[in-house]
mmCIF file of C-alpha atoms in Angstrom:
data_model
loop_
_atom_site.group_PDB
_atom_site.id
_atom_site.type_symbol
_atom_site.label_atom_id
_atom_site.label_comp_id
_atom_site.label_asym_id
_atom_site.label_seq_id
_atom_site.Cartn_x
_atom_site.Cartn_y
_atom_site.Cartn_z
ATOM 1 C CA MET A 1 76.950 154.537 44.888
ATOM 2 C CA THR A 2 80.625 153.848 44.316
ATOM 3 C CA ASP A 3 81.570 155.299 47.716
ATOM 4 C CA ILE A 4 78.907 153.200 49.393
ATOM 5 C CA ALA A 5 80.164 150.008 47.727
ATOM 6 C CA VAL A 6 83.778 150.745 48.712
ATOM 7 C CA GLU A 7 82.742 151.404 52.293
ATOM 8 C CA THR A 8 80.747 148.166 52.358
ATOM 9 C CA ARG A 9 83.760 146.188 51.110
ATOM 10 C CA ASN A 10 86.041 147.783 53.703
ATOM 11 C CA THR A 11 83.588 146.966 56.473
ATOM 12 C CA ALA A 12 83.316 143.344 55.295
ATOM 13 C CA ALA A 13 87.097 143.036 55.177
ATOM 14 C CA ALA A 14 87.480 144.488 58.673
ATOM 15 C CA ALA A 15 84.862 142.181 60.171
ATOM 16 C CA PRO A 16 86.889 138.931 59.838
ATOM 17 C CA GLU A 17 89.933 140.675 61.310
ATOM 18 C CA HIS A 18 87.851 141.857 64.264
ATOM 19 C CA MET A 19 86.354 138.393 64.699
ATOM 20 C CA ALA A 20 89.815 136.778 64.480
ATOM 21 C CA TRP A 21 91.232 139.190 67.066
ATOM 22 C CA ASP A 22 88.232 138.607 69.275
ATOM 23 C CA SER A 23 88.698 134.842 68.971
ATOM 24 C CA ARG A 24 92.404 135.087 69.875
ATOM 25 C CA ALA A 25 91.664 137.301 72.848
ATOM 26 C CA ARG A 26 88.928 134.990 74.052
ATOM 27 C CA ARG A 27 91.223 131.987 73.671
ATOM 28 C CA MET A 28 93.941 133.772 75.602
ATOM 29 C CA VAL A 29 91.627 134.703 78.457
ATOM 30 C CA MET A 30 89.654 131.451 78.596
ATOM 31 C CA LEU A 31 92.459 128.937 77.965
ATOM 32 C CA TRP A 32 96.043 130.116 78.178
ATOM 33 C CA LEU A 33 95.735 132.468 81.133
ATOM 34 C CA PRO A 34 94.072 129.903 83.469
ATOM 35 C CA LEU A 35 96.451 127.203 82.200
ATOM 36 C CA GLY A 36 99.453 129.437 82.881
ATOM 37 C CA CYS A 37 98.214 130.218 86.403
ATOM 38 C CA PHE A 38 97.603 126.527 87.043
ATOM 39 C CA LEU A 39 101.104 125.545 85.878
ATOM 40 C CA LEU A 40 102.670 128.330 87.924
ATOM 41 C CA ILE A 41 100.904 127.268 91.111
ATOM 42 C CA LEU A 42 101.564 123.587 90.432
ATOM 43 C CA LEU A 43 105.219 123.753 89.403
ATOM 44 C CA PHE A 44 106.505 126.596 91.596
ATOM 45 C CA PRO A 45 107.017 124.383 94.708
ATOM 46 C CA PHE A 46 109.186 121.990 92.659
ATOM 47 C CA TYR A 47 111.122 124.917 91.226
ATOM 48 C CA TRP A 48 111.676 126.327 94.710
ATOM 49 C CA MET A 49 112.869 122.943 95.999
ATOM 50 C CA ALA A 50 115.244 122.614 93.049
ATOM 51 C CA ILE A 51 116.899 126.017 93.370
ATOM 52 C CA THR A 52 117.126 125.703 97.162
ATOM 53 C CA SER A 53 118.835 122.334 96.810
ATOM 54 C CA PHE A 54 121.644 123.851 94.723
ATOM 55 C CA LYS A 55 122.015 127.185 96.537
ATOM 56 C CA PRO A 56 124.954 127.770 98.890
ATOM 57 C CA ASN A 57 124.098 128.853 102.421
ATOM 58 C CA ALA A 58 125.215 132.410 101.705
ATOM 59 C CA GLU A 59 122.486 132.790 99.087
ATOM 60 C CA LEU A 60 119.885 130.992 101.183
ATOM 61 C CA TYR A 61 120.048 133.401 104.096
ATOM 62 C CA ASP A 62 120.908 136.694 102.414
ATOM 63 C CA PHE A 63 118.025 137.791 100.195
ATOM 64 C CA ARG A 64 119.227 141.378 100.064
ATOM 65 C CA ALA A 65 122.444 140.547 98.263
ATOM 66 C CA HIS A 66 121.111 137.609 96.230
ATOM 67 C CA ASN A 67 117.974 137.032 94.180
ATOM 68 C CA PRO A 68 115.753 134.530 96.037
ATOM 69 C CA PHE A 69 114.322 133.185 92.753
ATOM 70 C CA TRP A 70 117.636 132.419 91.044
ATOM 71 C CA ILE A 71 120.999 130.767 91.701
ATOM 72 C CA THR A 72 124.222 132.721 91.352
ATOM 73 C CA SER A 73 126.758 130.092 92.409
ATOM 74 C CA PRO A 74 125.228 126.586 92.298
ATOM 75 C CA THR A 75 126.685 123.952 94.596
ATOM 76 C CA LEU A 76 126.255 120.225 95.290
ATOM 77 C CA ASP A 77 127.165 120.464 98.977
ATOM 78 C CA HIS A 78 123.602 119.896 100.191
ATOM 79 C CA ILE A 79 123.094 116.800 98.028
ATOM 80 C CA HIS A 80 126.526 115.460 99.024
ATOM 81 C CA LYS A 81 125.711 115.946 102.686
ATOM 82 C CA LEU A 82 122.332 114.280 102.261
ATOM 83 C CA LEU A 83 123.657 111.215 100.428
ATOM 84 C CA PHE A 84 126.977 110.663 102.208
ATOM 85 C CA GLU A 85 126.610 112.196 105.673
ATOM 86 C CA THR A 86 123.130 110.911 106.516
ATOM 87 C CA ALA A 87 121.274 107.605 106.139
ATOM 88 C CA TYR A 88 119.164 108.982 103.282
ATOM 89 C CA PRO A 89 119.885 106.084 100.852
ATOM 90 C CA ARG A 90 118.662 103.646 103.501
ATOM 91 C CA TRP A 91 115.607 105.804 104.211
ATOM 92 C CA LEU A 92 114.857 105.764 100.497
ATOM 93 C CA MET A 93 115.187 101.987 100.229
ATOM 94 C CA THR A 94 112.980 101.478 103.286
ATOM 95 C CA THR A 95 110.332 103.769 101.831
ATOM 96 C CA MET A 96 110.457 101.920 98.506
ATOM 97 C CA LEU A 97 110.180 98.534 100.221
ATOM 98 C CA VAL A 98 107.202 99.625 102.313
ATOM 99 C CA ALA A 99 105.422 101.314 99.394
ATOM 100 C CA VAL A 100 105.860 98.382 96.990
ATOM 101 C CA CYS A 101 104.873 95.690 99.494
ATOM 102 C CA SER A 102 101.875 97.659 100.739
ATOM 103 C CA THR A 103 100.734 98.307 97.171
ATOM 104 C CA VAL A 104 101.017 94.638 96.150
ATOM 105 C CA LEU A 105 99.222 93.436 99.286
ATOM 106 C CA SER A 106 96.462 96.028 98.882
ATOM 107 C CA LEU A 107 95.926 95.274 95.189
ATOM 108 C CA PHE A 108 95.732 91.533 95.824
ATOM 109 C CA SER A 109 93.165 91.903 98.610
ATOM 110 C CA SER A 110 91.185 94.625 96.817
ATOM 111 C CA THR A 111 90.932 92.614 93.604
ATOM 112 C CA LEU A 112 89.494 89.582 95.359
ATOM 113 C CA ALA A 113 87.102 91.684 97.457
ATOM 114 C CA ALA A 114 85.896 93.802 94.524
ATOM 115 C CA TYR A 115 85.355 90.783 92.279
ATOM 116 C CA ALA A 116 83.420 88.949 94.979
ATOM 117 C CA ILE A 117 81.202 91.945 95.724
ATOM 118 C CA GLN A 118 80.509 92.809 92.091
ATOM 119 C CA ARG A 119 80.354 89.404 90.361
ATOM 120 C CA LEU A 120 79.233 86.800 92.898
ATOM 121 C CA ARG A 121 76.084 88.779 93.676
ATOM 122 C CA PHE A 122 75.486 87.447 97.173
ATOM 123 C CA ARG A 123 72.815 88.912 99.424
ATOM 124 C CA GLY A 124 73.842 92.274 100.879
ATOM 125 C CA SER A 125 76.821 92.727 98.545
ATOM 126 C CA GLN A 126 75.956 96.362 97.903
ATOM 127 C CA TYR A 127 75.917 97.121 101.616
ATOM 128 C CA VAL A 128 79.242 95.356 102.045
ATOM 129 C CA GLY A 129 80.754 97.522 99.303
ATOM 130 C CA LEU A 130 79.357 100.641 100.939
ATOM 131 C CA ALA A 131 80.701 99.588 104.335
ATOM 132 C CA ILE A 132 84.183 99.047 102.851
ATOM 133 C CA TYR A 133 84.147 102.512 101.333
ATOM 134 C CA LEU A 134 82.947 104.077 104.600
ATOM 135 C CA ALA A 135 85.915 102.454 106.322
ATOM 136 C CA TYR A 136 88.152 104.583 104.085
ATOM 137 C CA LEU A 137 86.558 107.728 105.509
ATOM 138 C CA VAL A 138 87.752 106.964 109.046
ATOM 139 C CA PRO A 139 90.635 109.397 109.786
ATOM 140 C CA PRO A 140 94.065 107.758 110.265
ATOM 141 C CA SER A 141 94.571 109.924 113.343
ATOM 142 C CA ILE A 142 91.867 107.844 115.052
ATOM 143 C CA GLN A 143 93.107 104.469 113.812
ATOM 144 C CA PHE A 144 96.779 104.718 114.680
ATOM 145 C CA ILE A 145 96.221 104.440 118.469
ATOM 146 C CA PRO A 146 94.629 100.933 118.419
ATOM 147 C CA LEU A 147 96.910 99.929 115.551
ATOM 148 C CA ALA A 148 99.950 100.962 117.600
ATOM 149 C CA THR A 149 98.783 98.688 120.413
ATOM 150 C CA MET A 150 98.384 95.746 118.042
ATOM 151 C CA VAL A 151 101.765 96.382 116.414
ATOM 152 C CA TYR A 152 103.476 96.474 119.803
ATOM 153 C CA GLN A 153 101.775 93.266 120.988
ATOM 154 C CA LEU A 154 102.793 91.449 117.788
ATOM 155 C CA GLY A 155 106.412 92.493 118.243
ATOM 156 C CA LEU A 156 106.513 94.488 114.992
ATOM 157 C CA PHE A 157 107.255 97.875 116.526
ATOM 158 C CA ASP A 158 110.149 99.743 114.910
ATOM 159 C CA THR A 159 110.243 97.429 111.874
ATOM 160 C CA PRO A 160 109.112 97.997 108.266
ATOM 161 C CA PHE A 161 106.569 95.184 108.691
ATOM 162 C CA ALA A 162 104.609 97.454 111.022
ATOM 163 C CA LEU A 163 104.001 99.836 108.116
ATOM 164 C CA ILE A 164 103.521 97.113 105.500
ATOM 165 C CA LEU A 165 100.700 95.570 107.519
ATOM 166 C CA THR A 166 99.036 98.809 108.647
ATOM 167 C CA TYR A 167 99.048 100.791 105.396
ATOM 168 C CA PRO A 168 96.503 98.439 103.744
ATOM 169 C CA THR A 169 93.973 99.483 106.408
ATOM 170 C CA PHE A 170 93.410 102.709 104.467
ATOM 171 C CA LEU A 171 94.516 101.509 101.015
ATOM 172 C CA ILE A 172 92.246 98.470 100.616
ATOM 173 C CA PRO A 173 88.895 100.272 101.169
ATOM 174 C CA PHE A 174 89.469 102.864 98.450
ATOM 175 C CA CYS A 175 91.067 100.415 95.995
ATOM 176 C CA THR A 176 88.163 98.008 96.507
ATOM 177 C CA TRP A 177 85.634 100.749 95.848
ATOM 178 C CA LEU A 178 87.564 101.831 92.738
ATOM 179 C CA LEU A 179 87.805 98.302 91.342
ATOM 180 C CA ILE A 180 84.126 97.593 92.038
ATOM 181 C CA GLY A 181 83.236 100.410 89.671
ATOM 182 C CA TYR A 182 85.712 99.200 87.083
ATOM 183 C CA PHE A 183 84.570 95.555 87.224
ATOM 184 C CA LYS A 184 81.015 96.789 86.790
ATOM 185 C CA SER A 185 81.919 98.255 83.395
ATOM 186 C CA ILE A 186 83.219 94.902 82.071
ATOM 187 C CA PRO A 187 80.430 92.985 80.260
ATOM 188 C CA TYR A 188 79.174 90.108 82.377
ATOM 189 C CA GLU A 189 78.353 88.117 79.231
ATOM 190 C CA LEU A 190 82.061 87.359 78.797
ATOM 191 C CA GLU A 191 82.120 85.566 82.137
ATOM 192 C CA GLU A 192 78.860 83.765 81.429
ATOM 193 C CA CYS A 193 80.335 82.322 78.239
ATOM 194 C CA ALA A 194 83.395 81.180 80.184
ATOM 195 C CA LEU A 195 81.181 79.559 82.825
ATOM 196 C CA ILE A 196 79.308 77.656 80.119
ATOM 197 C CA ASP A 197 82.644 76.424 78.749
ATOM 198 C CA GLY A 198 83.505 75.025 82.201
ATOM 199 C CA ALA A 199 85.888 77.681 83.525
ATOM 200 C CA THR A 200 86.095 78.259 87.274
ATOM 201 C CA ARG A 201 85.756 81.633 88.926
ATOM 202 C CA LEU A 202 89.494 81.888 89.546
ATOM 203 C CA GLN A 203 90.232 81.042 85.898
ATOM 204 C CA ILE A 204 87.761 83.696 84.764
ATOM 205 C CA LEU A 205 89.314 86.246 87.086
ATOM 206 C CA ARG A 206 92.846 85.454 85.963
ATOM 207 C CA ARG A 207 92.304 85.034 82.204
ATOM 208 C CA ILE A 208 89.385 87.321 81.388
ATOM 209 C CA THR A 209 88.605 89.912 84.042
ATOM 210 C CA LEU A 210 92.091 90.966 85.102
ATOM 211 C CA PRO A 211 93.458 91.490 81.550
ATOM 212 C CA LEU A 212 90.481 93.750 80.797
ATOM 213 C CA ALA A 213 90.869 95.568 84.127
ATOM 214 C CA VAL A 214 94.544 96.481 83.710
ATOM 215 C CA PRO A 215 93.878 100.275 83.587
ATOM 216 C CA GLY A 216 91.815 100.061 86.748
ATOM 217 C CA LEU A 217 94.493 98.002 88.497
ATOM 218 C CA ILE A 218 97.185 100.480 87.484
ATOM 219 C CA SER A 219 95.062 103.383 88.692
ATOM 220 C CA ALA A 220 94.561 101.686 92.061
ATOM 221 C CA GLY A 221 98.276 100.828 92.176
ATOM 222 C CA ILE A 222 99.294 104.430 91.541
ATOM 223 C CA PHE A 223 96.939 105.591 94.268
ATOM 224 C CA SER A 224 98.269 103.010 96.744
ATOM 225 C CA PHE A 225 101.925 103.649 95.923
ATOM 226 C CA THR A 226 101.550 107.415 96.265
ATOM 227 C CA LEU A 227 99.758 107.244 99.619
ATOM 228 C CA SER A 228 102.240 104.688 100.965
ATOM 229 C CA TRP A 229 105.195 106.775 99.834
ATOM 230 C CA ASN A 230 103.915 110.024 101.385
ATOM 231 C CA GLU A 231 102.317 108.624 104.572
ATOM 232 C CA PHE A 232 103.508 110.359 107.730
ATOM 233 C CA ILE A 233 101.402 109.594 110.838
ATOM 234 C CA TYR A 234 101.860 105.816 110.975
ATOM 235 C CA ALA A 235 105.543 106.058 110.035
ATOM 236 C CA LEU A 236 106.101 108.577 112.813
ATOM 237 C CA ALA A 237 104.228 106.518 115.432
ATOM 238 C CA PHE A 238 105.476 103.010 114.584
ATOM 239 C CA ILE A 239 109.143 103.660 113.704
ATOM 240 C CA GLN A 240 111.621 104.957 116.264
ATOM 241 C CA SER A 241 115.159 104.136 115.140
ATOM 242 C CA SER A 242 116.797 106.482 112.668
ATOM 243 C CA GLU A 243 117.825 103.722 110.246
ATOM 244 C CA SER A 244 114.289 102.344 109.827
ATOM 245 C CA LYS A 245 112.512 105.641 109.171
ATOM 246 C CA THR A 246 110.862 106.518 105.881
ATOM 247 C CA VAL A 247 111.773 109.584 103.857
ATOM 248 C CA PRO A 248 108.835 111.867 104.868
ATOM 249 C CA VAL A 249 109.562 111.329 108.566
ATOM 250 C CA ALA A 250 113.347 111.156 108.393
ATOM 251 C CA ILE A 251 113.954 114.425 106.556
ATOM 252 C CA LEU A 252 111.860 116.240 109.138
ATOM 253 C CA THR A 253 113.140 114.578 112.300
ATOM 254 C CA GLU A 254 116.781 114.055 111.337
ATOM 255 C CA LEU A 255 117.536 117.244 109.407
ATOM 256 C CA VAL A 256 115.999 119.613 111.934
ATOM 257 C CA THR A 257 118.046 120.024 115.106
ATOM 258 C CA GLY A 258 116.318 122.184 117.684
ATOM 259 C CA ASP A 259 115.385 125.409 115.958
ATOM 260 C CA VAL A 260 117.988 125.007 113.197
ATOM 261 C CA TYR A 261 116.563 124.009 109.812
ATOM 262 C CA GLN A 262 119.027 122.695 107.258
ATOM 263 C CA TRP A 263 117.031 124.084 104.365
ATOM 264 C CA GLY A 264 119.378 122.972 101.613
ATOM 265 C CA ALA A 265 119.431 119.338 102.742
ATOM 266 C CA LEU A 266 115.703 119.433 103.530
ATOM 267 C CA MET A 267 114.805 120.608 100.048
ATOM 268 C CA ALA A 268 117.254 118.198 98.423
ATOM 269 C CA GLY A 269 115.688 115.318 100.352
ATOM 270 C CA SER A 270 112.189 116.427 99.380
ATOM 271 C CA LEU A 271 113.185 116.787 95.724
ATOM 272 C CA LEU A 272 114.868 113.388 95.511
ATOM 273 C CA GLY A 273 111.997 111.821 97.435
ATOM 274 C CA SER A 274 109.434 113.104 94.950
ATOM 275 C CA LEU A 275 111.249 111.741 91.890
ATOM 276 C CA PRO A 276 110.206 108.043 92.252
ATOM 277 C CA VAL A 277 106.522 109.005 92.382
ATOM 278 C CA ALA A 278 106.906 111.297 89.360
ATOM 279 C CA ILE A 279 108.693 108.550 87.402
ATOM 280 C CA PHE A 280 106.018 106.052 88.410
ATOM 281 C CA TYR A 281 103.290 108.361 87.115
ATOM 282 C CA SER A 282 105.123 109.070 83.856
ATOM 283 C CA PHE A 283 105.311 105.367 82.962
ATOM 284 C CA PHE A 284 101.627 104.614 83.592
ATOM 285 C CA VAL A 285 99.903 107.925 82.872
ATOM 286 C CA ASP A 286 98.110 106.560 79.778
ATOM 287 C CA TYR A 287 96.577 103.692 81.745
ATOM 288 C CA TYR A 288 95.680 106.050 84.569
ATOM 289 C CA VAL A 289 93.827 108.423 82.243
ATOM 290 C CA SER A 290 92.022 105.574 80.506
ATOM 291 C CA SER A 291 90.809 104.249 83.856
ATOM 292 C CA LEU A 292 89.372 107.673 84.683
ATOM 293 C CA THR A 293 87.668 108.177 81.313
ATOM 294 C CA GLY A 294 85.983 104.807 81.103
ATOM 295 C CA ALA A 295 86.486 101.100 80.746
ATOM 296 C CA VAL A 296 85.267 98.384 78.412
ATOM 297 C CA LYS A 297 81.946 99.202 76.792
ATOM 298 C CA GLU A 298 79.356 96.645 75.839
#
């Protein structure tokens, strides 16, 4: 009986250890392994851009003598060439100007359109909202031909205004659709009380609806800023002079001569061009997440 009791106690003591090991193994396989793979796939392009930006040409083109995944003798020659031997600072300022102006114009128009569709409740408002969203699904490769004709006739060709006025054609539909859903989550009783107190629709929009919709506005702003910053087709078609180009177009057309790719300067330009978007996200990530997880509840 004593041997049986000792064996029972040993088995009971081993069971929690087995369960704990099984829990750790399951957590490793179900959580940390997929998370590690996701981070590797997500961050490796930025790591590759970073090390390529600081590699001398000897290490870039000789993988047999140098490790392709590490830097032996870092250099700033590529960044110096990009900043002081090209018009990259001007390309960056032009891209910032176009992205900010397009974002502000799109948010202003989308806010008014979304509020009118969701709150004024006119006949056919749902179909209007659906039509606006369907306009977002039209490929830019189809739109840029008629838009190029209009830009040329208005005398805006090869100017930043051509991009500022054409980018909202694909930004406004999605932002309007996004804000319609966010305005829908704000209790309508708040506006009814304001209407009873004598407030106008514009006062309600400015003092009640917009303060409650800040996460949704920031989410739409992040979306608009990112698309404007990375847009390529319109910037390639509407801008011709080297000084007026945006970063995505300029680093490809100005840093590639024939079949010669200046990989160090290309990667440095891509890395520096991605920093403003990353900084923009880091400042407003909390509002962006809150807009995705829900809005004001009744």
